[in-house]
Short mmCIF file of C-alpha atoms and ligand atoms in Angstrom, two decimals:
data_model
loop_
_atom_site.label_atom_id
_atom_site.label_comp_id
_atom_site.label_asym_id
_atom_site.label_seq_id
_atom_site.Cartn_x
_atom_site.Cartn_y
_atom_site.Cartn_z
CA MET A 1 -23.88 -47.43 -1.59
CA GLU A 2 -20.24 -48.31 -2.33
CA LYS A 3 -17.23 -48.19 -0.58
CA HIS A 4 -14.77 -46.65 -2.01
CA VAL A 5 -14.41 -45.55 -6.42
CA VAL A 6 -10.99 -45.14 -7.33
CA VAL A 7 -10.64 -43.00 -10.91
CA ILE A 8 -7.63 -43.63 -12.60
CA TYR A 9 -6.72 -41.80 -15.15
CA PRO A 10 -3.39 -40.90 -17.90
CA HIS A 11 -3.12 -37.22 -16.49
CA PRO A 12 -3.20 -34.24 -14.40
CA ASP A 13 -6.94 -32.88 -15.51
CA ASP A 14 -8.75 -35.67 -17.16
CA GLU A 15 -10.41 -36.12 -12.54
CA SER A 16 -12.04 -32.68 -13.68
CA PHE A 17 -12.43 -32.67 -16.86
CA GLY A 18 -14.11 -36.25 -16.96
CA ALA A 19 -15.43 -36.61 -14.26
CA ALA A 20 -16.06 -33.72 -12.02
CA GLY A 21 -19.18 -34.29 -11.09
CA THR A 22 -19.25 -37.99 -10.60
CA ILE A 23 -16.70 -37.78 -7.72
CA SER A 24 -18.40 -34.82 -6.11
CA LYS A 25 -21.71 -37.09 -6.20
CA PHE A 26 -20.05 -40.52 -4.68
CA ARG A 27 -18.82 -37.23 -2.12
CA LYS A 28 -21.69 -36.25 -1.22
CA GLU A 29 -22.70 -39.63 -0.24
CA GLY A 30 -19.29 -40.08 2.30
CA VAL A 31 -18.52 -42.91 -0.75
CA PRO A 32 -14.42 -42.47 0.58
CA VAL A 33 -12.78 -41.40 -3.37
CA THR A 34 -9.05 -42.41 -4.35
CA TYR A 35 -8.17 -41.11 -7.85
CA LEU A 36 -4.52 -43.64 -8.93
CA CYS A 37 -3.06 -40.53 -12.02
CA GLY A 38 -0.35 -42.58 -14.24
CA THR A 39 1.10 -39.20 -15.43
CA LEU A 40 1.83 -35.79 -14.29
CA GLY A 41 1.23 -34.47 -18.60
CA GLU A 42 5.05 -34.08 -18.41
CA MET A 43 4.33 -32.99 -22.12
CA GLY A 44 1.01 -31.18 -22.10
CA ARG A 45 1.15 -28.13 -24.76
CA ASN A 46 0.12 -25.65 -22.50
CA MET A 47 2.42 -23.57 -20.85
CA GLY A 48 -0.02 -21.54 -19.46
CA SER A 49 -1.46 -18.83 -20.99
CA PRO A 50 -0.04 -15.79 -20.88
CA ILE A 51 2.54 -18.95 -20.56
CA PHE A 52 4.28 -19.24 -17.01
CA ALA A 53 5.44 -22.90 -17.54
CA ASN A 54 8.27 -24.81 -20.27
CA ARG A 55 9.03 -28.23 -20.56
CA GLU A 56 11.68 -29.04 -17.32
CA THR A 57 8.70 -26.78 -15.14
CA LEU A 58 5.87 -28.24 -16.94
CA PRO A 59 6.15 -31.58 -14.09
CA LYS A 60 5.79 -29.47 -11.19
CA LEU A 61 3.76 -26.60 -11.84
CA ARG A 62 0.75 -29.80 -13.36
CA LYS A 63 1.25 -31.53 -9.66
CA LYS A 64 0.66 -29.03 -7.91
CA GLU A 65 -2.42 -28.21 -9.94
CA LEU A 66 -3.68 -31.81 -9.32
CA VAL A 67 -2.48 -31.50 -6.03
CA GLU A 68 -5.49 -28.18 -4.94
CA ALA A 69 -7.43 -30.25 -7.87
CA CYS A 70 -7.41 -33.49 -5.69
CA LYS A 71 -8.17 -31.04 -2.10
CA ILE A 72 -11.73 -29.45 -3.72
CA LEU A 73 -13.56 -32.64 -4.45
CA ASP A 74 -12.32 -34.57 -1.53
CA ILE A 75 -10.52 -36.88 -2.31
CA ASP A 76 -7.26 -38.76 -2.16
CA LEU A 77 -4.77 -39.14 -4.60
CA ARG A 78 -2.06 -41.74 -5.61
CA LEU A 79 0.37 -41.15 -8.13
CA LEU A 80 1.49 -44.39 -10.72
CA GLY A 81 4.97 -42.23 -12.29
CA TYR A 82 4.80 -42.82 -15.61
CA ARG A 83 5.72 -40.83 -18.91
CA ASP A 84 4.00 -38.88 -20.27
CA LYS A 85 2.83 -39.71 -23.55
CA THR A 86 5.22 -43.58 -23.59
CA ILE A 87 1.58 -45.57 -21.32
CA GLU A 88 1.83 -47.31 -24.45
CA TYR A 89 4.96 -48.13 -25.12
CA GLU A 90 5.72 -49.94 -21.30
CA ASP A 91 4.96 -53.01 -20.99
CA LYS A 92 1.30 -53.41 -20.71
CA GLN A 93 0.73 -56.90 -17.87
CA GLU A 94 3.68 -55.07 -15.98
CA VAL A 95 1.48 -51.90 -15.20
CA ALA A 96 -1.29 -54.06 -15.16
CA ARG A 97 0.36 -55.35 -12.20
CA HIS A 98 1.59 -52.26 -11.06
CA ILE A 99 -2.66 -51.45 -11.02
CA LYS A 100 -3.47 -54.89 -9.70
CA GLY A 101 -0.86 -54.71 -6.63
CA VAL A 102 -2.41 -50.75 -5.48
CA LEU A 103 -6.18 -51.28 -6.14
CA GLU A 104 -4.88 -54.99 -3.37
CA GLU A 105 -4.65 -52.87 -0.88
CA ILE A 106 -7.07 -49.80 -1.40
CA ASN A 107 -10.05 -52.46 -1.90
CA PRO A 108 -12.52 -49.95 -3.69
CA SER A 109 -15.67 -51.78 -5.19
CA LEU A 110 -15.34 -49.07 -8.57
CA VAL A 111 -12.77 -47.86 -10.31
CA ILE A 112 -13.25 -46.13 -13.22
CA THR A 113 -11.28 -45.92 -16.33
CA HIS A 114 -11.25 -44.82 -20.17
CA TYR A 115 -12.88 -47.58 -22.92
CA PRO A 116 -9.63 -48.80 -24.68
CA ASN A 117 -9.48 -47.26 -28.05
CA TYR A 118 -12.27 -45.58 -27.90
CA ALA A 119 -10.87 -42.38 -25.75
CA VAL A 120 -8.02 -41.22 -28.49
CA HIS A 121 -5.46 -40.02 -26.12
CA PRO A 122 -2.73 -43.54 -26.47
CA ASP A 123 -2.81 -42.95 -22.33
CA HIS A 124 -6.35 -42.98 -21.87
CA ASN A 125 -6.15 -46.08 -24.40
CA ALA A 126 -2.74 -47.12 -22.59
CA LEU A 127 -4.03 -46.65 -19.24
CA GLY A 128 -7.57 -47.36 -19.79
CA ALA A 129 -6.43 -51.08 -21.39
CA ALA A 130 -3.36 -52.07 -18.81
CA THR A 131 -7.56 -50.95 -15.58
CA ILE A 132 -9.39 -53.39 -17.69
CA GLU A 133 -6.57 -56.26 -17.36
CA ALA A 134 -5.64 -56.04 -13.71
CA VAL A 135 -9.39 -56.75 -12.72
CA GLY A 136 -9.82 -59.20 -15.33
CA MET A 137 -6.88 -60.69 -13.13
CA MET A 138 -8.90 -59.95 -10.23
CA ASP A 139 -11.04 -63.27 -8.30
CA ALA A 140 -14.71 -63.50 -10.43
CA ASP A 141 -16.14 -62.65 -6.62
CA THR A 142 -14.73 -59.66 -4.88
CA ARG A 143 -13.24 -58.24 -8.51
CA PRO A 144 -14.66 -53.97 -8.20
CA THR A 145 -17.64 -52.73 -11.55
CA VAL A 146 -15.49 -50.70 -14.01
CA TRP A 147 -16.90 -48.35 -15.63
CA ALA A 148 -15.15 -47.26 -18.80
CA GLN A 149 -15.26 -43.62 -20.17
CA ALA A 150 -15.15 -42.91 -24.23
CA ILE A 151 -14.34 -39.36 -26.04
CA SER A 152 -13.66 -40.44 -29.42
CA HIS A 153 -16.05 -39.34 -31.81
CA ASN A 154 -18.39 -42.16 -33.06
CA PHE A 155 -18.25 -43.85 -30.38
CA GLU A 156 -21.70 -43.81 -29.48
CA LYS A 157 -22.72 -45.03 -32.75
CA VAL A 158 -20.18 -47.66 -31.93
CA LEU A 159 -20.66 -48.58 -28.91
CA GLY A 160 -24.58 -47.92 -28.53
CA GLU A 161 -25.75 -45.09 -25.20
CA PRO A 162 -23.44 -45.60 -22.20
CA ASP A 163 -24.71 -47.41 -19.06
CA ILE A 164 -24.43 -45.13 -16.41
CA CYS A 165 -24.79 -40.72 -16.91
CA ILE A 166 -24.30 -38.25 -14.35
CA ASP A 167 -25.67 -34.80 -15.96
CA MET A 168 -23.90 -31.77 -13.90
CA THR A 169 -25.59 -29.18 -17.25
CA ASP A 170 -27.29 -27.31 -14.57
CA ASN A 171 -24.48 -26.82 -12.41
CA PHE A 172 -21.57 -27.12 -13.96
CA ASP A 173 -19.85 -24.14 -11.84
CA GLU A 174 -19.57 -27.22 -9.45
CA LYS A 175 -17.52 -29.19 -12.16
CA MET A 176 -15.79 -25.72 -13.03
CA LYS A 177 -13.99 -25.22 -9.38
CA ALA A 178 -12.09 -28.24 -10.12
CA ILE A 179 -10.98 -27.50 -13.97
CA VAL A 180 -10.40 -23.90 -12.56
CA ALA A 181 -7.86 -25.77 -10.73
CA HIS A 182 -5.83 -27.30 -13.41
CA GLN A 183 -4.57 -22.92 -14.72
CA SER A 184 -1.69 -24.03 -16.83
CA GLN A 185 -4.39 -26.11 -18.99
CA ALA A 186 -7.80 -25.07 -18.48
CA SER A 187 -7.08 -21.26 -19.39
CA GLY A 188 -8.58 -20.96 -22.71
CA ILE A 189 -11.94 -22.31 -20.83
CA ILE A 190 -11.58 -20.29 -17.86
CA LYS A 191 -11.90 -17.56 -20.05
CA ALA A 192 -14.74 -18.92 -22.23
CA PHE A 193 -16.02 -19.26 -18.52
CA TYR A 194 -15.60 -15.55 -17.19
CA GLY A 195 -15.27 -14.12 -20.82
CA ASP A 196 -18.04 -11.70 -21.70
CA THR A 197 -17.77 -11.72 -25.07
CA GLU A 198 -20.32 -13.25 -27.35
CA GLU A 199 -17.86 -15.65 -28.06
CA SER A 200 -16.49 -16.52 -25.27
CA ARG A 201 -20.78 -17.37 -24.53
CA ASP A 202 -20.72 -19.21 -27.54
CA LEU A 203 -17.76 -21.40 -26.72
CA LYS A 204 -19.34 -22.06 -22.48
CA GLU A 205 -22.20 -23.41 -24.18
CA ALA A 206 -19.87 -25.76 -26.56
CA ALA A 207 -18.02 -27.01 -23.52
CA ILE A 208 -21.51 -27.52 -20.74
CA GLU A 209 -22.06 -29.34 -23.84
CA ARG A 210 -19.26 -31.56 -24.23
CA LEU A 211 -18.02 -31.60 -20.75
CA GLY A 212 -21.71 -31.71 -18.83
CA LYS A 213 -22.59 -35.36 -18.51
CA GLU A 214 -20.17 -37.66 -17.26
CA ARG A 215 -21.41 -40.96 -19.32
CA PHE A 216 -19.19 -44.45 -18.35
CA TYR A 217 -19.74 -47.82 -19.82
CA ILE A 218 -20.38 -51.17 -17.14
CA TRP A 219 -17.64 -52.87 -17.87
CA ASP A 220 -18.90 -56.28 -18.94
CA TYR A 221 -16.55 -59.14 -18.05
CA PRO A 222 -17.55 -62.15 -19.39
CA LYS A 223 -18.98 -60.75 -22.69
CA ASN A 224 -16.35 -58.48 -22.69
CA ASP A 225 -12.82 -60.49 -22.61
CA MET B 1 10.38 -18.03 -21.17
CA LYS B 2 10.84 -15.03 -23.35
CA PRO B 3 11.86 -13.66 -26.90
CA ILE B 4 14.61 -15.97 -28.25
CA GLU B 5 17.83 -12.78 -28.50
CA MET B 6 19.79 -14.55 -31.25
CA GLU B 7 23.13 -12.76 -29.46
CA LYS B 8 22.47 -14.67 -26.09
CA VAL B 9 20.83 -18.11 -27.82
CA GLN B 10 24.45 -18.05 -29.94
CA GLU B 11 27.06 -16.94 -26.76
CA LEU B 12 25.52 -20.61 -24.59
CA LEU B 13 25.15 -22.82 -27.93
CA ASN B 14 29.03 -22.08 -27.83
CA GLY B 15 29.78 -22.82 -25.02
CA PHE B 16 27.97 -26.50 -24.75
CA LYS B 17 30.79 -26.70 -28.96
CA ASN B 18 32.97 -30.04 -28.57
CA LYS B 19 30.58 -31.50 -25.34
CA GLN B 20 29.43 -34.34 -24.95
CA VAL B 21 25.87 -33.47 -23.93
CA TYR B 22 22.36 -34.01 -22.91
CA LEU B 23 19.32 -33.25 -25.83
CA HIS B 24 16.13 -32.61 -26.15
CA LEU B 25 13.61 -32.67 -29.33
CA GLU B 26 10.22 -32.70 -29.74
CA THR B 27 7.81 -31.55 -31.67
CA THR B 28 4.70 -31.97 -30.90
CA ASN B 29 0.66 -30.00 -32.61
CA GLY B 30 -1.29 -32.16 -29.62
CA ALA B 31 -2.78 -35.73 -29.25
CA TYR B 32 -5.86 -34.38 -29.64
CA ALA B 33 -5.51 -32.91 -33.21
CA ASN B 34 -7.21 -35.40 -34.72
CA HIS B 35 -9.79 -35.55 -32.81
CA ASN B 36 -10.85 -31.96 -32.42
CA ASN B 37 -10.54 -31.06 -36.30
CA LYS B 38 -11.15 -34.44 -38.95
CA ASN B 39 -9.00 -32.82 -41.31
CA ALA B 40 -5.48 -32.58 -39.80
CA TYR B 41 -2.76 -34.89 -38.66
CA THR B 42 -1.48 -35.61 -35.02
CA VAL B 43 2.22 -36.23 -36.48
CA GLY B 44 5.52 -35.55 -33.14
CA ALA B 45 9.02 -36.55 -32.75
CA TYR B 46 9.98 -36.42 -29.63
CA ILE B 47 14.15 -37.34 -27.89
CA ARG B 48 15.25 -37.05 -25.14
CA ASN B 49 18.20 -37.10 -22.52
CA THR B 50 20.21 -38.61 -26.15
CA SER B 51 23.88 -37.73 -25.28
CA VAL B 52 25.66 -36.10 -28.45
CA LEU B 53 28.11 -33.79 -29.69
CA PHE B 54 28.51 -30.74 -31.58
CA THR B 55 30.88 -29.80 -33.43
CA GLN B 56 28.91 -26.27 -34.52
CA ALA B 57 26.06 -25.20 -33.97
CA LYS B 58 24.19 -22.01 -35.40
CA ILE B 59 21.23 -20.27 -34.52
CA ILE B 60 20.08 -18.24 -37.61
CA GLY B 61 15.58 -16.55 -37.98
CA MET B 62 14.04 -13.58 -38.51
CA GLU B 63 11.10 -11.53 -36.49
CA ASN B 64 10.80 -13.71 -33.57
CA VAL B 65 11.52 -17.18 -34.98
CA TYR B 66 13.87 -19.12 -35.28
CA ARG B 67 16.05 -22.28 -36.99
CA VAL B 68 18.74 -24.08 -34.32
CA GLY B 69 21.86 -26.67 -36.29
CA LEU B 70 24.02 -28.54 -34.22
CA LYS B 71 26.77 -30.33 -36.58
CA MET B 72 27.51 -33.55 -36.16
CA GLU B 73 30.79 -34.98 -36.44
CA LYS B 74 28.45 -38.01 -38.54
CA GLY B 75 25.36 -35.65 -38.64
CA TRP B 76 23.16 -32.76 -38.24
CA ILE B 77 20.32 -32.06 -35.56
CA TYR B 78 17.60 -29.19 -36.07
CA ALA B 79 14.95 -27.04 -35.47
CA GLU B 80 13.01 -24.87 -36.91
CA GLY B 81 9.79 -22.28 -35.69
CA LEU B 82 11.94 -21.78 -32.40
CA THR B 83 10.74 -18.60 -30.35
CA ASP B 84 11.20 -18.09 -26.85
CA TRP B 85 14.50 -19.37 -24.69
CA THR B 86 15.57 -19.73 -20.71
CA ILE B 87 18.06 -21.39 -18.49
CA HIS B 88 16.91 -23.73 -16.47
CA GLU B 89 18.74 -24.34 -13.53
CA GLY B 90 21.60 -22.33 -14.03
CA SER B 91 22.60 -23.96 -16.98
CA LYS B 92 20.43 -25.86 -19.50
CA LEU B 93 19.32 -23.89 -22.17
CA LEU B 94 15.77 -24.34 -23.65
CA LEU B 95 14.38 -23.12 -26.31
CA ALA B 96 10.70 -24.05 -27.24
CA GLY B 97 8.14 -22.25 -30.12
CA HIS B 98 4.91 -21.36 -29.15
CA ASP B 99 1.43 -20.68 -31.37
CA ARG B 100 -0.61 -17.81 -30.88
CA GLU B 101 -2.44 -19.48 -28.18
CA GLY B 102 0.78 -20.52 -25.97
CA ARG B 103 0.90 -23.69 -27.13
CA LEU B 104 4.26 -25.43 -27.31
CA MET B 105 5.32 -26.24 -30.66
CA VAL B 106 8.85 -28.05 -31.06
CA SER B 107 11.37 -27.75 -28.02
CA LEU B 108 15.35 -28.14 -27.85
CA GLN B 109 16.86 -28.18 -25.27
CA ILE B 110 20.89 -29.05 -24.65
CA SER B 111 22.43 -29.28 -21.12
CA GLU B 112 26.21 -31.18 -19.97
CA THR B 113 23.64 -33.07 -16.72
CA PRO B 114 20.94 -35.53 -17.52
CA PHE B 115 17.45 -34.00 -18.45
CA ASP B 116 14.81 -35.54 -16.05
CA TYR B 117 13.20 -38.96 -16.48
ZN1 LIG C 1 -5.87 -37.84 -20.52
#
């Protein structure tokens, strides 16, 4: 059994869209989970539907949504304090040292992050890379295992089949509970899920297909370093 | 935010003329543009809390879509595709353009005091 799991993603909602099923699996086993959220998604384009946020109010609203999602997932939340869409321009070593410091404090047995270069959003790639760097700086005998999540269309072709698969296809409703907390960002999938048109049923099916399986590669330090 | 009211926004723009003000200007089609549609390009530009002084300011447009141009001593600033406006924290002018799904595509914001980080 894991001792403590730390999820490190850059945006409020990455934890729900990307790993809600994995997180609840660990919580059901009684494993503590902490979410280190890199930014407040300050640069998000979605402003709610109908629009209820603007560029200046969005961070506060997304923080509230994130706190709510973490309550639903029953996990601790720590904010890293970077700004959305700027992580790749920060000094990578400095971000890695920052993350390493937090990890040493929490002392997890497992860290979940994005797979660098295969996670589409520049913040995903950069924070994933800094996280892998941070764990790489730790003592090889005692450092946590890293699970890396890829998102790009081509990842399976290049990287092969992921090592871990948490399948939420049959209990996706459970995952939706966390996603729904992100009202400002998730209006599309919320409409698809609770709508009653043929179009929304198609969208719902596509969403389950896309988000139903949470898959991770176990980071192979000797091989990838 | 609410649909742009041209006269009100023009009046507010006039109030920022000939003062050192903070500016936020941004365009985006989202970090996933190319991921969601391989024929699309992911493009965007962003500048925040840059200090500028403009001597002339105009809002122009029709049918709920507007452009704003600001003339500086040695250059220009403009934004197009603006649809909505609001006043934030009593004095910051926020202008933005949203697509049909309510997603932000462009924003131009002016304030005498800095925007948050
Ligand atoms: Zn994200």
